[in-house]
PDB file of C-alpha atoms in Angstrom:
ATOM      1  CA  MET A   1       4.158  15.672  27.184  1.00 82.00           C
ATOM      2  CA  PHE A   2       2.878  14.318  23.859  1.00 71.00           C
ATOM      3  CA  LYS A   3       5.562  14.169  21.154  1.00 76.00           C
ATOM      4  CA  ARG A   4       3.655  12.908  18.084  1.00 81.00           C
ATOM      5  CA  ILE A   5       1.107  10.339  16.983  1.00 81.00           C
ATOM      6  CA  HIS A   6       2.770   6.945  17.345  1.00 82.00           C
ATOM      7  CA  HIS A   7       0.429   4.860  15.196  1.00 90.00           C
ATOM      8  CA  ILE A   8      -3.137   4.399  13.991  1.00 92.00           C
ATOM      9  CA  ALA A   9      -4.855   1.039  14.516  1.00 92.00           C
ATOM     10  CA  ILE A  10      -7.302  -0.265  11.923  1.00 93.00           C
ATOM     11  CA  ILE A  11      -9.437  -3.395  12.333  1.00 92.00           C
ATOM     12  CA  CYS A  12     -10.396  -4.933   9.000  1.00 93.00           C
ATOM     13  CA  SER A  13     -13.049  -7.472   8.026  1.00 91.00           C
ATOM     14  CA  ASP A  14     -10.938  -9.344   5.424  1.00 93.00           C
ATOM     15  CA  TYR A  15      -7.258  -9.412   6.363  1.00 96.00           C
ATOM     16  CA  GLU A  16      -5.833 -10.555   3.022  1.00 97.00           C
ATOM     17  CA  LYS A  17      -7.920  -8.039   1.080  1.00 97.00           C
ATOM     18  CA  SER A  18      -6.909  -5.154   3.376  1.00 97.00           C
ATOM     19  CA  LYS A  19      -3.261  -6.251   3.464  1.00 98.00           C
ATOM     20  CA  ASN A  20      -3.232  -6.244  -0.353  1.00 98.00           C
ATOM     21  CA  PHE A  21      -4.853  -2.774  -0.396  1.00 98.00           C
ATOM     22  CA  TYR A  22      -2.430  -1.113   2.028  1.00 97.00           C
ATOM     23  CA  VAL A  23       0.739  -2.939   0.871  1.00 98.00           C
ATOM     24  CA  ASN A  24       0.274  -3.460  -2.867  1.00 98.00           C
ATOM     25  CA  LYS A  25      -2.004  -0.581  -3.812  1.00 97.00           C
ATOM     26  CA  LEU A  26      -1.023   2.177  -1.371  1.00 96.00           C
ATOM     27  CA  ASN A  27       2.606   0.923  -1.256  1.00 96.00           C
ATOM     28  CA  PHE A  28       3.027   0.976   2.527  1.00 96.00           C
ATOM     29  CA  THR A  29       6.049  -0.974   3.793  1.00 96.00           C
ATOM     30  CA  VAL A  30       5.595  -4.060   5.978  1.00 97.00           C
ATOM     31  CA  LEU A  31       7.658  -3.770   9.157  1.00 96.00           C
ATOM     32  CA  ALA A  32       6.324  -6.871  10.924  1.00 96.00           C
ATOM     33  CA  GLU A  33       3.516  -9.381  10.626  1.00 97.00           C
ATOM     34  CA  VAL A  34       2.446 -11.507  13.563  1.00 96.00           C
ATOM     35  CA  PHE A  35      -0.253 -14.175  13.845  1.00 96.00           C
ATOM     36  CA  ARG A  36      -1.614 -14.363  17.380  1.00 92.00           C
ATOM     37  CA  GLU A  37      -2.909 -17.935  17.568  1.00 93.00           C
ATOM     38  CA  GLU A  38      -4.763 -17.477  20.875  1.00 91.00           C
ATOM     39  CA  ARG A  39      -6.849 -14.725  19.242  1.00 89.00           C
ATOM     40  CA  ASN A  40      -6.879 -16.171  15.698  1.00 92.00           C
ATOM     41  CA  SER A  41      -5.771 -12.676  14.723  1.00 93.00           C
ATOM     42  CA  TYR A  42      -3.132 -11.020  12.559  1.00 96.00           C
ATOM     43  CA  LYS A  43      -1.289  -7.810  13.396  1.00 95.00           C
ATOM     44  CA  LEU A  44       0.510  -6.087  10.534  1.00 97.00           C
ATOM     45  CA  ASP A  45       2.801  -3.118  11.258  1.00 96.00           C
ATOM     46  CA  LEU A  46       3.095  -0.744   8.301  1.00 96.00           C
ATOM     47  CA  ALA A  47       5.354   2.209   7.545  1.00 96.00           C
ATOM     48  CA  ILE A  48       4.663   5.280   5.441  1.00 93.00           C
ATOM     49  CA  ASN A  49       7.717   7.055   4.081  1.00 90.00           C
ATOM     50  CA  GLY A  50       9.972   5.161   6.496  1.00 90.00           C
ATOM     51  CA  LEU A  51       7.930   5.947   9.629  1.00 88.00           C
ATOM     52  CA  TYR A  52       5.920   3.373  11.592  1.00 86.00           C
ATOM     53  CA  GLN A  53       2.338   4.564  11.229  1.00 90.00           C
ATOM     54  CA  ILE A  54      -0.381   1.911  10.962  1.00 93.00           C
ATOM     55  CA  GLU A  55      -1.299  -1.293  12.769  1.00 93.00           C
ATOM     56  CA  LEU A  56      -3.669  -3.436  10.691  1.00 94.00           C
ATOM     57  CA  PHE A  57      -5.572  -6.007  12.766  1.00 93.00           C
ATOM     58  CA  SER A  58      -7.837  -8.902  11.917  1.00 92.00           C
ATOM     59  CA  PHE A  59     -10.321 -10.277  14.438  1.00 88.00           C
ATOM     60  CA  GLU A  60     -13.015 -12.893  14.030  1.00 87.00           C
ATOM     61  CA  ASN A  61     -16.398 -11.281  13.361  1.00 85.00           C
ATOM     62  CA  PRO A  62     -15.613  -7.649  14.214  1.00 84.00           C
ATOM     63  CA  PRO A  63     -18.767  -5.546  14.562  1.00 81.00           C
ATOM     64  CA  ALA A  64     -19.495  -3.097  11.769  1.00 78.00           C
ATOM     65  CA  ARG A  65     -18.897   0.579  12.480  1.00 72.00           C
ATOM     66  CA  PRO A  66     -20.414   3.557  10.695  1.00 67.00           C
ATOM     67  CA  SER A  67     -17.712   5.075   8.522  1.00 62.00           C
ATOM     68  CA  ARG A  68     -19.410   7.989   6.831  1.00 64.00           C
ATOM     69  CA  PRO A  69     -17.231  11.071   7.219  1.00 61.00           C
ATOM     70  CA  GLU A  70     -19.852  12.733   9.414  1.00 66.00           C
ATOM     71  CA  ALA A  71     -20.380   9.713  11.723  1.00 67.00           C
ATOM     72  CA  GLN A  72     -19.414  10.273  15.361  1.00 70.00           C
ATOM     73  CA  GLY A  73     -15.820   9.303  16.171  1.00 70.00           C
ATOM     74  CA  LEU A  74     -12.766   9.298  13.948  1.00 69.00           C
ATOM     75  CA  ARG A  75     -13.803  11.148  10.803  1.00 76.00           C
ATOM     76  CA  HIS A  76     -11.097  10.061   8.372  1.00 85.00           C
ATOM     77  CA  LEU A  77      -7.402   9.382   7.959  1.00 90.00           C
ATOM     78  CA  ALA A  78      -5.520  11.852   5.717  1.00 93.00           C
ATOM     79  CA  PHE A  79      -2.265  11.294   3.838  1.00 94.00           C
ATOM     80  CA  GLU A  80      -0.156  14.223   2.638  1.00 94.00           C
ATOM     81  CA  VAL A  81       1.069  14.036  -0.960  1.00 96.00           C
ATOM     82  CA  ASP A  82       3.194  16.361  -3.077  1.00 95.00           C
ATOM     83  CA  ASP A  83       1.225  15.930  -6.330  1.00 96.00           C
ATOM     84  CA  ILE A  84      -2.431  15.050  -5.825  1.00 97.00           C
ATOM     85  CA  GLU A  85      -3.145  14.503  -9.524  1.00 97.00           C
ATOM     86  CA  ALA A  86      -0.257  12.035  -9.881  1.00 97.00           C
ATOM     87  CA  GLU A  87      -1.397  10.138  -6.783  1.00 96.00           C
ATOM     88  CA  ILE A  88      -5.015  10.050  -7.992  1.00 98.00           C
ATOM     89  CA  SER A  89      -3.817   8.644 -11.324  1.00 98.00           C
ATOM     90  CA  ARG A  90      -1.759   5.986  -9.521  1.00 97.00           C
ATOM     91  CA  LEU A  91      -4.679   4.980  -7.297  1.00 98.00           C
ATOM     92  CA  ASN A  92      -7.139   4.910 -10.201  1.00 98.00           C
ATOM     93  CA  ALA A  93      -4.705   2.705 -12.180  1.00 98.00           C
ATOM     94  CA  VAL A  94      -4.878   0.037  -9.444  1.00 97.00           C
ATOM     95  CA  GLY A  95      -8.684   0.194  -9.256  1.00 97.00           C
ATOM     96  CA  ILE A  96      -9.148   2.640  -6.386  1.00 98.00           C
ATOM     97  CA  ILE A  97     -11.925   5.132  -7.069  1.00 97.00           C
ATOM     98  CA  THR A  98     -11.362   8.689  -5.864  1.00 98.00           C
ATOM     99  CA  GLU A  99     -13.808  11.548  -5.493  1.00 97.00           C
ATOM    100  CA  PRO A 100     -13.386  14.778  -7.475  1.00 98.00           C
ATOM    101  CA  ILE A 101     -10.688  17.125  -6.181  1.00 98.00           C
ATOM    102  CA  ARG A 102     -11.921  19.768  -3.743  1.00 96.00           C
ATOM    103  CA  ILE A 103     -10.272  22.937  -2.445  1.00 97.00           C
ATOM    104  CA  ASP A 104      -9.865  23.520   1.300  1.00 93.00           C
ATOM    105  CA  GLU A 105     -11.644  26.854   1.797  1.00 92.00           C
ATOM    106  CA  PHE A 106      -9.261  27.913   4.573  1.00 91.00           C
ATOM    107  CA  THR A 107      -5.865  26.843   3.197  1.00 93.00           C
ATOM    108  CA  GLY A 108      -6.513  26.791  -0.551  1.00 95.00           C
ATOM    109  CA  LYS A 109      -4.960  23.301  -0.681  1.00 96.00           C
ATOM    110  CA  ARG A 110      -6.407  20.532  -2.854  1.00 97.00           C
ATOM    111  CA  PHE A 111      -7.775  17.274  -1.413  1.00 96.00           C
ATOM    112  CA  THR A 112      -9.884  14.255  -2.291  1.00 97.00           C
ATOM    113  CA  PHE A 113     -11.321  11.172  -0.619  1.00 95.00           C
ATOM    114  CA  PHE A 114     -11.256   7.438  -1.333  1.00 96.00           C
ATOM    115  CA  ALA A 115     -12.051   4.374   0.796  1.00 95.00           C
ATOM    116  CA  ASP A 116     -10.289   1.260   2.009  1.00 95.00           C
ATOM    117  CA  PRO A 117     -11.884  -2.193   1.497  1.00 95.00           C
ATOM    118  CA  ASP A 118     -14.054  -1.730   4.618  1.00 90.00           C
ATOM    119  CA  GLY A 119     -15.241   1.743   3.631  1.00 88.00           C
ATOM    120  CA  LEU A 120     -12.893   3.632   5.983  1.00 88.00           C
ATOM    121  CA  PRO A 121     -12.705   7.168   4.579  1.00 89.00           C
ATOM    122  CA  LEU A 122      -9.167   8.048   3.492  1.00 93.00           C
ATOM    123  CA  GLU A 123      -8.038  11.445   2.249  1.00 95.00           C
ATOM    124  CA  LEU A 124      -5.242  12.698   0.021  1.00 95.00           C
ATOM    125  CA  TYR A 125      -4.174  16.217   0.970  1.00 95.00           C
ATOM    126  CA  GLU A 126      -1.728  18.096  -1.207  1.00 95.00           C
ATOM    127  CA  GLY A 127       1.050  19.584   0.933  1.00 88.00           C
TER     128      GLY A 127
END
């Protein structure tokens, strides 16, 4: 029986740029960082609010993937926040551009989108 999502794996095109984005701009906590010499690849384990959530990988020459929200496959990754306006202000202050706030027509909750360095759509959703 499934218990919960264990982690989300993200392959980036520029490891140092993506590591800086997720660690220094989004403030995720580094749990472990491993360089796999045989693959010339990094694996960075990140925590959100104390829970292991994201594996950030680097690979040599990864193929590009469509990342528009309506492209087939994973649509986006959403992060719950208590105060969407405060989080938007924090992201904007570190150079991350966010879209205008929208209202979920079914829940009435506020949300917005922004992107990681590779264009992966990320969402803030006010809980």
